[in-house]
PDB file of C-alpha atoms in Angstrom:
ATOM      1  CA  LEU Z   1    -121.674 123.057-135.602  1.00 65.00           C
ATOM      2  CA  GLN Z   2    -124.976 121.754-134.375  1.00 73.00           C
ATOM      3  CA  TYR Z   3    -124.497 118.553-136.410  1.00 76.00           C
ATOM      4  CA  ILE Z   4    -120.994 117.803-135.084  1.00 72.00           C
ATOM      5  CA  TYR Z   5    -121.265 119.329-131.611  1.00 69.00           C
ATOM      6  CA  HIS Z   6    -121.191 115.893-129.970  1.00 74.00           C
ATOM      7  CA  GLU Z   7    -117.808 115.178-131.656  1.00 76.00           C
ATOM      8  CA  LEU Z   8    -116.074 118.338-130.403  1.00 81.00           C
ATOM      9  CA  TYR Z   9    -113.917 118.921-127.355  1.00 82.00           C
ATOM     10  CA  SER Z  10    -113.902 122.275-125.603  1.00 84.00           C
ATOM     11  CA  ILE Z  11    -111.713 124.433-123.394  1.00 86.00           C
ATOM     12  CA  GLU Z  12    -112.981 127.414-121.418  1.00 87.00           C
ATOM     13  CA  ARG Z  13    -110.592 130.369-121.610  1.00 83.00           C
ATOM     14  CA  GLU Z  14    -111.509 133.575-119.811  1.00 82.00           C
ATOM     15  CA  LYS Z  15    -114.920 134.496-121.273  1.00 83.00           C
ATOM     16  CA  ASP Z  16    -114.592 132.286-124.367  1.00 85.00           C
ATOM     17  CA  ILE Z  17    -115.096 128.632-125.091  1.00 84.00           C
ATOM     18  CA  ILE Z  18    -112.767 127.184-127.706  1.00 82.00           C
ATOM     19  CA  TYR Z  19    -114.037 124.120-129.575  1.00 79.00           C
ATOM     20  CA  TYR Z  20    -111.748 121.671-131.340  1.00 77.00           C
ATOM     21  CA  CYS Z  21    -111.684 118.156-132.714  1.00 74.00           C
ATOM     22  CA  PHE Z  22    -109.162 115.394-133.234  1.00 69.00           C
ATOM     23  CA  TYR Z  23    -108.632 113.317-136.297  1.00 65.00           C
ATOM     24  CA  GLU Z  24    -105.728 111.124-137.267  1.00 62.00           C
ATOM     25  CA  ASN Z  25    -104.353 113.219-140.174  1.00 57.00           C
ATOM     26  CA  LEU Z  26    -104.392 116.538-138.326  1.00 56.00           C
ATOM     27  CA  VAL Z  27    -100.611 116.789-137.871  1.00 55.00           C
ATOM     28  CA  ASN Z  28     -99.964 115.896-141.522  1.00 61.00           C
ATOM     29  CA  ASP Z  29    -102.587 118.370-142.736  1.00 59.00           C
ATOM     30  CA  ILE Z  30    -101.187 121.212-140.611  1.00 57.00           C
ATOM     31  CA  ASN Z  31     -97.656 120.511-141.830  1.00 63.00           C
ATOM     32  CA  MET Z  32     -98.880 120.778-145.424  1.00 62.00           C
ATOM     33  CA  LEU Z  33    -100.304 124.282-144.890  1.00 66.00           C
ATOM     34  CA  PRO Z  34     -98.101 127.124-146.107  1.00 72.00           C
ATOM     35  CA  GLN Z  35     -96.446 128.940-143.209  1.00 83.00           C
ATOM     36  CA  VAL Z  36     -96.482 132.254-145.101  1.00 91.00           C
ATOM     37  CA  LEU Z  37     -99.727 133.626-146.551  1.00 90.00           C
ATOM     38  CA  PHE Z  38    -100.446 136.833-148.445  1.00 93.00           C
ATOM     39  CA  LEU Z  39    -104.033 137.845-147.674  1.00 91.00           C
ATOM     40  CA  ALA Z  40    -105.995 140.557-149.425  1.00 89.00           C
ATOM     41  CA  GLY Z  41    -107.340 143.318-147.205  1.00 85.00           C
ATOM     42  CA  PHE Z  42    -110.933 142.173-147.078  1.00 84.00           C
ATOM     43  CA  ASP Z  43    -110.125 138.482-146.743  1.00 82.00           C
ATOM     44  CA  PRO Z  44    -112.755 136.605-144.680  1.00 80.00           C
ATOM     45  CA  VAL Z  45    -110.039 135.491-142.244  1.00 76.00           C
ATOM     46  CA  LEU Z  46    -109.485 139.138-141.294  1.00 79.00           C
ATOM     47  CA  LEU Z  47    -113.167 139.898-140.974  1.00 82.00           C
ATOM     48  CA  ALA Z  48    -114.490 136.673-139.438  1.00 79.00           C
ATOM     49  CA  TYR Z  49    -113.431 137.139-135.841  1.00 77.00           C
ATOM     50  CA  LYS Z  50    -114.658 139.789-133.448  1.00 81.00           C
ATOM     51  CA  ASN Z  51    -111.613 139.101-131.271  1.00 82.00           C
ATOM     52  CA  LYS Z  52    -108.782 139.758-133.707  1.00 85.00           C
ATOM     53  CA  SER Z  53    -106.067 139.023-131.136  1.00 85.00           C
ATOM     54  CA  ARG Z  54    -106.182 135.437-132.426  1.00 82.00           C
ATOM     55  CA  TYR Z  55    -104.072 136.490-135.397  1.00 87.00           C
ATOM     56  CA  ILE Z  56    -102.848 140.074-134.867  1.00 90.00           C
ATOM     57  CA  ASP Z  57    -101.161 141.850-131.959  1.00 92.00           C
ATOM     58  CA  VAL Z  58    -103.227 144.766-130.664  1.00 90.00           C
ATOM     59  CA  VAL Z  59    -100.363 147.233-131.258  1.00 94.00           C
ATOM     60  CA  HIS Z  60    -100.513 146.489-135.004  1.00 94.00           C
ATOM     61  CA  THR Z  61    -104.307 146.587-135.423  1.00 92.00           C
ATOM     62  CA  LYS Z  62    -104.402 150.259-136.434  1.00 93.00           C
ATOM     63  CA  GLN Z  63    -101.759 149.626-139.112  1.00 94.00           C
ATOM     64  CA  VAL Z  64    -104.069 147.072-140.754  1.00 93.00           C
ATOM     65  CA  PHE Z  65    -107.602 148.325-140.000  1.00 91.00           C
ATOM     66  CA  LEU Z  66    -107.565 152.009-140.928  1.00 92.00           C
ATOM     67  CA  ARG Z  67    -110.000 154.555-139.492  1.00 92.00           C
ATOM     68  CA  ASN Z  68    -111.468 155.271-142.939  1.00 92.00           C
ATOM     69  CA  GLY Z  69    -112.687 151.647-143.172  1.00 87.00           C
ATOM     70  CA  PHE Z  70    -109.895 150.455-145.434  1.00 91.00           C
ATOM     71  CA  ILE Z  71    -108.197 147.167-144.545  1.00 92.00           C
ATOM     72  CA  LYS Z  72    -104.653 146.680-145.791  1.00 95.00           C
ATOM     73  CA  ASN Z  73    -103.314 143.492-147.343  1.00 95.00           C
ATOM     74  CA  VAL Z  74    -101.576 141.450-144.661  1.00 95.00           C
ATOM     75  CA  LEU Z  75     -98.736 138.989-144.473  1.00 95.00           C
ATOM     76  CA  LEU Z  76     -99.278 136.039-142.149  1.00 93.00           C
ATOM     77  CA  MET Z  77     -96.442 133.895-140.886  1.00 92.00           C
ATOM     78  CA  HIS Z  78     -97.252 130.877-138.732  1.00 87.00           C
ATOM     79  CA  GLY Z  79    -100.827 132.136-138.380  1.00 84.00           C
ATOM     80  CA  ARG Z  80     -99.968 135.633-137.118  1.00 90.00           C
ATOM     81  CA  VAL Z  81    -100.010 138.967-138.955  1.00 94.00           C
ATOM     82  CA  ILE Z  82     -96.402 140.138-139.208  1.00 96.00           C
ATOM     83  CA  GLY Z  83     -96.792 142.948-141.726  1.00 97.00           C
ATOM     84  CA  VAL Z  84     -98.643 144.499-144.632  1.00 97.00           C
ATOM     85  CA  TRP Z  85     -97.937 144.330-148.356  1.00 97.00           C
ATOM     86  CA  ARG Z  86     -98.800 145.929-151.671  1.00 96.00           C
ATOM     87  CA  VAL Z  87     -97.739 145.699-155.296  1.00 95.00           C
ATOM     88  CA  TYR Z  88     -96.702 149.115-156.620  1.00 95.00           C
ATOM     89  CA  LYS Z  89     -95.138 149.611-160.068  1.00 94.00           C
ATOM     90  CA  ASN Z  90     -94.402 145.854-160.359  1.00 94.00           C
ATOM     91  CA  VAL Z  91     -92.623 145.804-156.989  1.00 96.00           C
ATOM     92  CA  LEU Z  92     -93.971 143.677-154.138  1.00 96.00           C
ATOM     93  CA  GLU Z  93     -93.459 145.934-151.120  1.00 97.00           C
ATOM     94  CA  ILE Z  94     -93.629 144.246-147.728  1.00 97.00           C
ATOM     95  CA  TYR Z  95     -93.656 146.350-144.566  1.00 97.00           C
ATOM     96  CA  SER Z  96     -92.826 144.089-141.640  1.00 97.00           C
ATOM     97  CA  PHE Z  97     -93.931 144.847-138.076  1.00 97.00           C
ATOM     98  CA  LEU Z  98     -91.083 142.656-136.784  1.00 94.00           C
ATOM     99  CA  LYS Z  99     -87.357 142.410-137.324  1.00 95.00           C
ATOM    100  CA  LEU Z 100     -87.051 139.421-139.639  1.00 95.00           C
ATOM    101  CA  SER Z 101     -84.156 136.995-139.877  1.00 95.00           C
ATOM    102  CA  SER Z 102     -82.630 136.282-143.276  1.00 95.00           C
ATOM    103  CA  GLU Z 103     -84.231 132.820-143.124  1.00 94.00           C
ATOM    104  CA  GLU Z 104     -87.671 134.382-142.580  1.00 95.00           C
ATOM    105  CA  LYS Z 105     -87.104 136.857-145.412  1.00 95.00           C
ATOM    106  CA  ASN Z 106     -86.093 134.040-147.739  1.00 94.00           C
ATOM    107  CA  SER Z 107     -89.210 132.082-146.760  1.00 93.00           C
ATOM    108  CA  ILE Z 108     -91.394 135.114-147.487  1.00 95.00           C
ATOM    109  CA  LYS Z 109     -89.732 135.661-150.862  1.00 95.00           C
ATOM    110  CA  TYR Z 110     -90.075 131.987-151.781  1.00 93.00           C
ATOM    111  CA  ASN Z 111     -93.783 131.964-150.895  1.00 91.00           C
ATOM    112  CA  ALA Z 112     -94.360 135.217-152.791  1.00 93.00           C
ATOM    113  CA  ILE Z 113     -92.819 133.709-155.915  1.00 92.00           C
ATOM    114  CA  GLN Z 114     -94.966 130.574-155.491  1.00 88.00           C
ATOM    115  CA  SER Z 115     -98.162 132.631-155.179  1.00 86.00           C
ATOM    116  CA  ALA Z 116    -100.384 132.312-158.223  1.00 80.00           C
ATOM    117  CA  TYR Z 117    -102.086 135.703-157.873  1.00 83.00           C
ATOM    118  CA  LEU Z 118     -99.206 138.055-157.034  1.00 89.00           C
ATOM    119  CA  ASN Z 119     -97.776 139.753-160.115  1.00 89.00           C
ATOM    120  CA  PHE Z 120     -94.450 141.509-159.572  1.00 93.00           C
ATOM    121  CA  ASN Z 121     -90.904 141.802-160.917  1.00 94.00           C
ATOM    122  CA  LYS Z 122     -89.088 142.654-157.688  1.00 95.00           C
ATOM    123  CA  ILE Z 123     -89.538 142.136-153.928  1.00 95.00           C
ATOM    124  CA  THR Z 124     -88.691 144.720-151.276  1.00 94.00           C
ATOM    125  CA  ILE Z 125     -88.953 143.876-147.572  1.00 94.00           C
ATOM    126  CA  LEU Z 126     -88.853 146.917-145.309  1.00 91.00           C
TER     127      LEU Z 126
END
């Protein structure tokens, strides 16, 4: 950051300062990102932020970060944690924290099938 600090814009929000930048392909790049991501439990995205409210609602934190130190695999949709997942006996089991529409379920299933590292024969969304 010290090398690009002069190129960044900032917003003060409560006790935090949020830094950001503009570049001409930002909208195109964001639209190319997958809207559904399956993250492993110890993914750096989950561990990187002290303030986890950026990507997970506080009421769901204990369902992801267990007291024994284990971190469950999470499902992100539009940048927010919406559930946890596991593969058990060749079944991809997804436990959603939210009531999902059929369109959202279809999007999750499509992205699961497209994932290169998930190995399953069936998908269950609970």
